[in-house]
PDB file of C-alpha atoms in Angstrom:
ATOM      1  CA  MET A   1     231.296  64.406  15.186  1.00  0.00           C
ATOM      2  CA  SER A   2     232.437  65.357  18.686  1.00  0.00           C
ATOM      3  CA  LYS A   3     233.277  62.556  21.003  1.00  0.00           C
ATOM      4  CA  VAL A   4     230.518  61.243  23.288  1.00  0.00           C
ATOM      5  CA  VAL A   5     231.389  61.664  26.973  1.00  0.00           C
ATOM      6  CA  LEU A   6     229.598  59.616  29.606  1.00  0.00           C
ATOM      7  CA  ALA A   7     229.955  59.743  33.379  1.00  0.00           C
ATOM      8  CA  ALA A   8     230.110  56.482  35.334  1.00  0.00           C
ATOM      9  CA  LYS A   9     230.897  55.304  38.824  1.00  0.00           C
ATOM     10  CA  SER A  10     232.642  52.101  39.805  1.00  0.00           C
ATOM     11  CA  ARG A  11     230.670  49.762  42.076  1.00  0.00           C
ATOM     12  CA  SER A  12     231.706  47.008  44.420  1.00  0.00           C
ATOM     13  CA  GLU A  13     228.347  45.249  44.604  1.00  0.00           C
ATOM     14  CA  THR A  14     227.422  42.857  41.755  1.00  0.00           C
ATOM     15  CA  GLY A  15     224.717  40.291  41.094  1.00  0.00           C
ATOM     16  CA  SER A  16     221.158  40.224  39.677  1.00  0.00           C
ATOM     17  CA  ALA A  17     219.535  41.689  42.797  1.00  0.00           C
ATOM     18  CA  VAL A  18     221.897  44.661  42.738  1.00  0.00           C
ATOM     19  CA  ALA A  19     221.288  45.122  38.992  1.00  0.00           C
ATOM     20  CA  ARG A  20     217.509  45.200  39.522  1.00  0.00           C
ATOM     21  CA  ARG A  21     217.886  47.771  42.307  1.00  0.00           C
ATOM     22  CA  LEU A  22     220.038  49.985  40.119  1.00  0.00           C
ATOM     23  CA  ARG A  23     217.530  49.848  37.244  1.00  0.00           C
ATOM     24  CA  ARG A  24     214.637  50.785  39.571  1.00  0.00           C
ATOM     25  CA  ALA A  25     216.670  53.811  40.589  1.00  0.00           C
ATOM     26  CA  GLY A  26     217.090  54.962  36.950  1.00  0.00           C
ATOM     27  CA  SER A  27     220.604  53.601  36.492  1.00  0.00           C
ATOM     28  CA  ILE A  28     222.211  51.062  34.182  1.00  0.00           C
ATOM     29  CA  PRO A  29     224.725  48.475  35.374  1.00  0.00           C
ATOM     30  CA  GLY A  30     227.733  47.940  33.168  1.00  0.00           C
ATOM     31  CA  VAL A  31     231.251  46.582  32.936  1.00  0.00           C
ATOM     32  CA  LEU A  32     234.447  48.162  31.574  1.00  0.00           C
ATOM     33  CA  TYR A  33     236.765  45.564  30.103  1.00  0.00           C
ATOM     34  CA  GLY A  34     240.423  46.608  29.921  1.00  0.00           C
ATOM     35  CA  ARG A  35     242.919  45.424  27.273  1.00  0.00           C
ATOM     36  CA  SER A  36     244.919  43.606  29.939  1.00  0.00           C
ATOM     37  CA  GLY A  37     241.940  41.402  30.809  1.00  0.00           C
ATOM     38  CA  THR A  38     240.761  43.411  33.827  1.00  0.00           C
ATOM     39  CA  SER A  39     237.118  44.314  34.365  1.00  0.00           C
ATOM     40  CA  VAL A  40     235.513  47.056  36.392  1.00  0.00           C
ATOM     41  CA  PRO A  41     231.766  46.949  37.318  1.00  0.00           C
ATOM     42  CA  LEU A  42     230.102  50.326  36.618  1.00  0.00           C
ATOM     43  CA  VAL A  43     226.898  52.191  37.106  1.00  0.00           C
ATOM     44  CA  LEU A  44     225.655  54.841  34.654  1.00  0.00           C
ATOM     45  CA  ASP A  45     222.681  57.188  34.501  1.00  0.00           C
ATOM     46  CA  GLU A  46     220.053  55.626  32.230  1.00  0.00           C
ATOM     47  CA  LEU A  47     218.847  58.867  30.634  1.00  0.00           C
ATOM     48  CA  GLU A  48     222.330  60.238  29.993  1.00  0.00           C
ATOM     49  CA  PHE A  49     223.513  56.973  28.464  1.00  0.00           C
ATOM     50  CA  THR A  50     220.428  56.519  26.260  1.00  0.00           C
ATOM     51  CA  ARG A  51     220.760  60.014  24.891  1.00  0.00           C
ATOM     52  CA  GLY A  52     224.522  59.834  24.547  1.00  0.00           C
ATOM     53  CA  ILE A  53     224.668  56.723  22.371  1.00  0.00           C
ATOM     54  CA  LYS A  54     222.092  57.811  19.808  1.00  0.00           C
ATOM     55  CA  GLY A  55     223.627  57.687  16.364  1.00  0.00           C
ATOM     56  CA  ILE A  56     226.853  55.964  17.334  1.00  0.00           C
ATOM     57  CA  THR A  57     228.284  52.991  15.395  1.00  0.00           C
ATOM     58  CA  GLU A  58     230.491  50.038  16.247  1.00  0.00           C
ATOM     59  CA  SER A  59     233.512  52.151  15.464  1.00  0.00           C
ATOM     60  CA  THR A  60     232.496  55.233  17.481  1.00  0.00           C
ATOM     61  CA  ILE A  61     235.055  55.976  20.206  1.00  0.00           C
ATOM     62  CA  VAL A  62     233.250  57.017  23.390  1.00  0.00           C
ATOM     63  CA  LYS A  63     234.887  58.549  26.440  1.00  0.00           C
ATOM     64  CA  VAL A  64     233.670  57.101  29.741  1.00  0.00           C
ATOM     65  CA  GLU A  65     234.793  58.949  32.904  1.00  0.00           C
ATOM     66  CA  VAL A  66     234.865  56.403  35.724  1.00  0.00           C
ATOM     67  CA  ASP A  67     235.023  58.223  39.043  1.00  0.00           C
ATOM     68  CA  GLY A  68     236.477  61.137  37.103  1.00  0.00           C
ATOM     69  CA  LYS A  69     239.158  59.132  35.286  1.00  0.00           C
ATOM     70  CA  PRO A  70     238.712  59.140  31.468  1.00  0.00           C
ATOM     71  CA  HIS A  71     238.768  55.956  29.361  1.00  0.00           C
ATOM     72  CA  ASP A  72     238.423  55.714  25.574  1.00  0.00           C
ATOM     73  CA  VAL A  73     236.135  52.819  24.768  1.00  0.00           C
ATOM     74  CA  PHE A  74     233.858  51.129  22.272  1.00  0.00           C
ATOM     75  CA  VAL A  75     230.288  50.273  23.301  1.00  0.00           C
ATOM     76  CA  LYS A  76     230.752  46.527  22.860  1.00  0.00           C
ATOM     77  CA  ASP A  77     227.335  45.208  23.804  1.00  0.00           C
ATOM     78  CA  THR A  78     224.022  46.495  25.105  1.00  0.00           C
ATOM     79  CA  GLN A  79     221.364  44.196  26.506  1.00  0.00           C
ATOM     80  CA  ARG A  80     217.809  45.416  26.148  1.00  0.00           C
ATOM     81  CA  ASN A  81     214.459  44.420  27.552  1.00  0.00           C
ATOM     82  CA  ILE A  82     212.570  42.758  24.673  1.00  0.00           C
ATOM     83  CA  MET A  83     209.276  44.167  25.894  1.00  0.00           C
ATOM     84  CA  ASP A  84     210.026  47.907  26.188  1.00  0.00           C
ATOM     85  CA  GLY A  85     213.469  48.265  24.629  1.00  0.00           C
ATOM     86  CA  LYS A  86     215.050  49.677  27.793  1.00  0.00           C
ATOM     87  CA  ILE A  87     218.756  49.066  28.209  1.00  0.00           C
ATOM     88  CA  LEU A  88     219.463  46.517  30.963  1.00  0.00           C
ATOM     89  CA  HIS A  89     223.234  46.272  30.832  1.00  0.00           C
ATOM     90  CA  VAL A  90     226.183  47.644  28.830  1.00  0.00           C
ATOM     91  CA  ASP A  91     229.670  46.373  28.166  1.00  0.00           C
ATOM     92  CA  PHE A  92     232.554  48.719  27.289  1.00  0.00           C
ATOM     93  CA  TYR A  93     235.838  47.669  25.698  1.00  0.00           C
ATOM     94  CA  GLU A  94     238.784  49.950  26.481  1.00  0.00           C
ATOM     95  CA  ILE A  95     241.186  50.996  23.702  1.00  0.00           C
ATOM     96  CA  GLU A  96     244.667  52.465  23.882  1.00  0.00           C
ATOM     97  CA  GLY A  97     245.605  55.456  21.796  1.00  0.00           C
ATOM     98  CA  ASP A  98     248.972  54.072  20.667  1.00  0.00           C
ATOM     99  CA  ALA A  99     247.815  50.511  19.969  1.00  0.00           C
ATOM    100  CA  VAL A 100     246.618  49.379  16.526  1.00  0.00           C
ATOM    101  CA  LEU A 101     243.084  48.044  16.602  1.00  0.00           C
ATOM    102  CA  ARG A 102     240.724  46.181  14.366  1.00  0.00           C
ATOM    103  CA  ALA A 103     237.143  47.399  13.938  1.00  0.00           C
ATOM    104  CA  LYS A 104     234.119  47.215  11.707  1.00  0.00           C
ATOM    105  CA  VAL A 105     233.172  50.566  10.097  1.00  0.00           C
ATOM    106  CA  ALA A 106     229.606  51.170   8.923  1.00  0.00           C
ATOM    107  CA  LEU A 107     229.057  51.747   5.189  1.00  0.00           C
ATOM    108  CA  VAL A 108     226.596  54.487   4.324  1.00  0.00           C
ATOM    109  CA  ILE A 109     225.227  54.272   0.763  1.00  0.00           C
ATOM    110  CA  GLN A 110     224.334  57.665  -0.746  1.00  0.00           C
ATOM    111  CA  GLY A 111     222.654  58.715  -3.981  1.00  0.00           C
ATOM    112  CA  ASN A 112     220.023  57.463  -6.435  1.00  0.00           C
ATOM    113  CA  PRO A 113     221.837  55.513  -9.172  1.00  0.00           C
ATOM    114  CA  THR A 114     221.337  56.413 -12.805  1.00  0.00           C
ATOM    115  CA  GLY A 115     220.681  52.728 -13.524  1.00  0.00           C
ATOM    116  CA  VAL A 116     217.834  52.545 -11.041  1.00  0.00           C
ATOM    117  CA  ARG A 117     216.156  55.492 -12.691  1.00  0.00           C
ATOM    118  CA  GLU A 118     216.444  53.589 -15.988  1.00  0.00           C
ATOM    119  CA  GLY A 119     214.725  50.559 -14.532  1.00  0.00           C
ATOM    120  CA  GLY A 120     217.611  48.645 -12.944  1.00  0.00           C
ATOM    121  CA  ILE A 121     217.569  47.003  -9.528  1.00  0.00           C
ATOM    122  CA  LEU A 122     219.947  48.110  -6.792  1.00  0.00           C
ATOM    123  CA  GLU A 123     221.628  45.626  -4.488  1.00  0.00           C
ATOM    124  CA  ALA A 124     223.852  46.712  -1.578  1.00  0.00           C
ATOM    125  CA  PRO A 125     224.916  43.522   0.189  1.00  0.00           C
ATOM    126  CA  ARG A 126     227.542  44.937   2.555  1.00  0.00           C
ATOM    127  CA  GLN A 127     226.832  47.009   5.650  1.00  0.00           C
ATOM    128  CA  ALA A 128     230.367  47.386   7.024  1.00  0.00           C
ATOM    129  CA  LEU A 129     234.091  47.189   6.286  1.00  0.00           C
ATOM    130  CA  GLU A 130     236.702  45.666   8.551  1.00  0.00           C
ATOM    131  CA  VAL A 131     239.795  47.830   8.964  1.00  0.00           C
ATOM    132  CA  GLU A 132     242.944  48.080  11.034  1.00  0.00           C
ATOM    133  CA  CYS A 133     244.440  51.372  12.265  1.00  0.00           C
ATOM    134  CA  LEU A 134     245.275  53.512  15.225  1.00  0.00           C
ATOM    135  CA  PRO A 135     242.277  54.917  17.154  1.00  0.00           C
ATOM    136  CA  LYS A 136     242.978  58.439  15.925  1.00  0.00           C
ATOM    137  CA  ASP A 137     242.650  57.335  12.300  1.00  0.00           C
ATOM    138  CA  LEU A 138     239.482  55.239  12.749  1.00  0.00           C
ATOM    139  CA  PRO A 139     236.564  56.522  10.644  1.00  0.00           C
ATOM    140  CA  GLU A 140     233.128  56.401  12.294  1.00  0.00           C
ATOM    141  CA  ARG A 141     231.441  55.782   8.953  1.00  0.00           C
ATOM    142  CA  VAL A 142     232.471  55.368   5.320  1.00  0.00           C
ATOM    143  CA  PHE A 143     230.231  57.116   2.796  1.00  0.00           C
ATOM    144  CA  VAL A 144     229.829  55.608  -0.690  1.00  0.00           C
ATOM    145  CA  ASP A 145     228.295  57.675  -3.510  1.00  0.00           C
ATOM    146  CA  ILE A 146     226.450  55.382  -5.939  1.00  0.00           C
ATOM    147  CA  SER A 147     224.621  58.057  -7.910  1.00  0.00           C
ATOM    148  CA  GLU A 148     226.667  57.433 -11.117  1.00  0.00           C
ATOM    149  CA  LEU A 149     226.133  53.659 -11.219  1.00  0.00           C
ATOM    150  CA  LYS A 150     224.493  52.466 -14.431  1.00  0.00           C
ATOM    151  CA  ILE A 151     222.795  49.152 -15.151  1.00  0.00           C
ATOM    152  CA  GLY A 152     225.359  46.385 -15.085  1.00  0.00           C
ATOM    153  CA  GLN A 153     227.893  48.413 -13.061  1.00  0.00           C
ATOM    154  CA  SER A 154     229.116  47.792  -9.526  1.00  0.00           C
ATOM    155  CA  ILE A 155     231.302  49.223  -6.788  1.00  0.00           C
ATOM    156  CA  HIS A 156     233.691  46.912  -4.963  1.00  0.00           C
ATOM    157  CA  VAL A 157     235.459  47.222  -1.651  1.00  0.00           C
ATOM    158  CA  ARG A 158     238.701  48.029  -3.488  1.00  0.00           C
ATOM    159  CA  ASP A 159     237.032  51.127  -5.015  1.00  0.00           C
ATOM    160  CA  ILE A 160     236.384  52.791  -1.673  1.00  0.00           C
ATOM    161  CA  PRO A 161     238.981  55.396  -0.612  1.00  0.00           C
ATOM    162  CA  LEU A 162     240.073  55.199   2.996  1.00  0.00           C
ATOM    163  CA  GLY A 163     242.041  57.719   5.032  1.00  0.00           C
ATOM    164  CA  ASP A 164     245.784  57.639   5.558  1.00  0.00           C
ATOM    165  CA  GLY A 165     246.837  55.069   8.121  1.00  0.00           C
ATOM    166  CA  VAL A 166     243.737  52.903   7.605  1.00  0.00           C
ATOM    167  CA  LYS A 167     244.422  49.361   6.366  1.00  0.00           C
ATOM    168  CA  LEU A 168     241.622  47.431   4.720  1.00  0.00           C
ATOM    169  CA  LEU A 169     241.054  43.905   6.034  1.00  0.00           C
ATOM    170  CA  SER A 170     237.845  43.083   4.144  1.00  0.00           C
ATOM    171  CA  SER A 171     238.255  41.268   0.828  1.00  0.00           C
ATOM    172  CA  PRO A 172     238.830  43.925  -1.888  1.00  0.00           C
ATOM    173  CA  ASP A 173     236.780  41.899  -4.378  1.00  0.00           C
ATOM    174  CA  LYS A 174     233.552  41.998  -2.376  1.00  0.00           C
ATOM    175  CA  VAL A 175     230.689  43.929  -3.946  1.00  0.00           C
ATOM    176  CA  VAL A 176     229.451  46.972  -2.037  1.00  0.00           C
ATOM    177  CA  ALA A 177     226.708  48.031  -4.504  1.00  0.00           C
ATOM    178  CA  LEU A 178     225.547  47.012  -7.955  1.00  0.00           C
ATOM    179  CA  VAL A 179     222.704  47.819 -10.294  1.00  0.00           C
ATOM    180  CA  LYS A 180     221.286  44.673 -11.901  1.00  0.00           C
ATOM    181  CA  PHE A 181     219.370  44.340 -15.100  1.00  0.00           C
ATOM    182  CA  PRO A 182     215.635  43.988 -14.586  1.00  0.00           C
ATOM    183  CA  LYS A 183     214.420  40.396 -14.311  1.00  0.00           C
ATOM    184  CA  GLY A 184     214.237  38.765 -17.707  1.00  0.00           C
ATOM    185  CA  VAL A 185     216.450  41.374 -19.389  1.00  0.00           C
ATOM    186  CA  SER A 186     220.041  40.421 -20.248  1.00  0.00           C
ATOM    187  CA  ALA A 187     222.958  42.677 -21.064  1.00  0.00           C
ATOM    188  CA  ALA A 188     222.645  41.773 -24.724  1.00  0.00           C
ATOM    189  CA  THR A 189     218.925  42.559 -24.792  1.00  0.00           C
ATOM    190  CA  ALA A 190     219.497  45.893 -23.103  1.00  0.00           C
ATOM    191  CA  ALA A 191     222.271  46.777 -25.590  1.00  0.00           C
ATOM    192  CA  GLU A 192     220.032  45.913 -28.503  1.00  0.00           C
ATOM    193  CA  GLY A 193     217.276  48.031 -27.132  1.00  0.00           C
ATOM    194  CA  ALA A 194     219.606  50.959 -26.629  1.00  0.00           C
ATOM    195  CA  GLU A 195     220.953  50.577 -30.218  1.00  0.00           C
ATOM    196  CA  GLU A 196     217.431  50.515 -31.678  1.00  0.00           C
ATOM    197  CA  GLU A 197     216.438  53.533 -29.649  1.00  0.00           C
ATOM    198  CA  ALA A 198     219.513  55.386 -30.884  1.00  0.00           C
ATOM    199  CA  LYS A 199     218.681  54.570 -34.532  1.00  0.00           C
ATOM    200  CA  ALA A 200     215.129  55.753 -34.029  1.00  0.00           C
TER     201      ALA A 200
END
């Protein structure tokens, strides 16, 4: 996926009255937080920002050009109007290309497990992995194919391959996906049923 690029302008005026005026004009107020603790108030075009962030995740690196100067950032937080869903404010967190970072990467479960087709129940309790790496190595998403899972089988964090340079911080023993036996059916009962069916 190509990097999202957003245009922004720095602003000297702050406060709730200024923010309301910007929103009425079709803009979004925001803040760019630097790694050194600095912060720069920004203003962005509402339509461009709303379109630009569609489909991004917590680990998507976005390029924000502030007065023409590029910054690689994460979209740290977006405040929305609870009535109409419009974005009221956005916070960006700047990253440095040569500095190791920690981030949560979204897990995308793919496939229809064999065990589910046989009557099992799928559980996928985890939505993200925590990793540590350089920005250039950071995956936007991690895809997990569960199509071969049978009843009683599971996939753990340790089973997920990650790219070179990506260090896993999440517990390797955590379950990512499992197919459970139907309620009231134990492993022994299922095995007996399979054996009887084979004899028949």
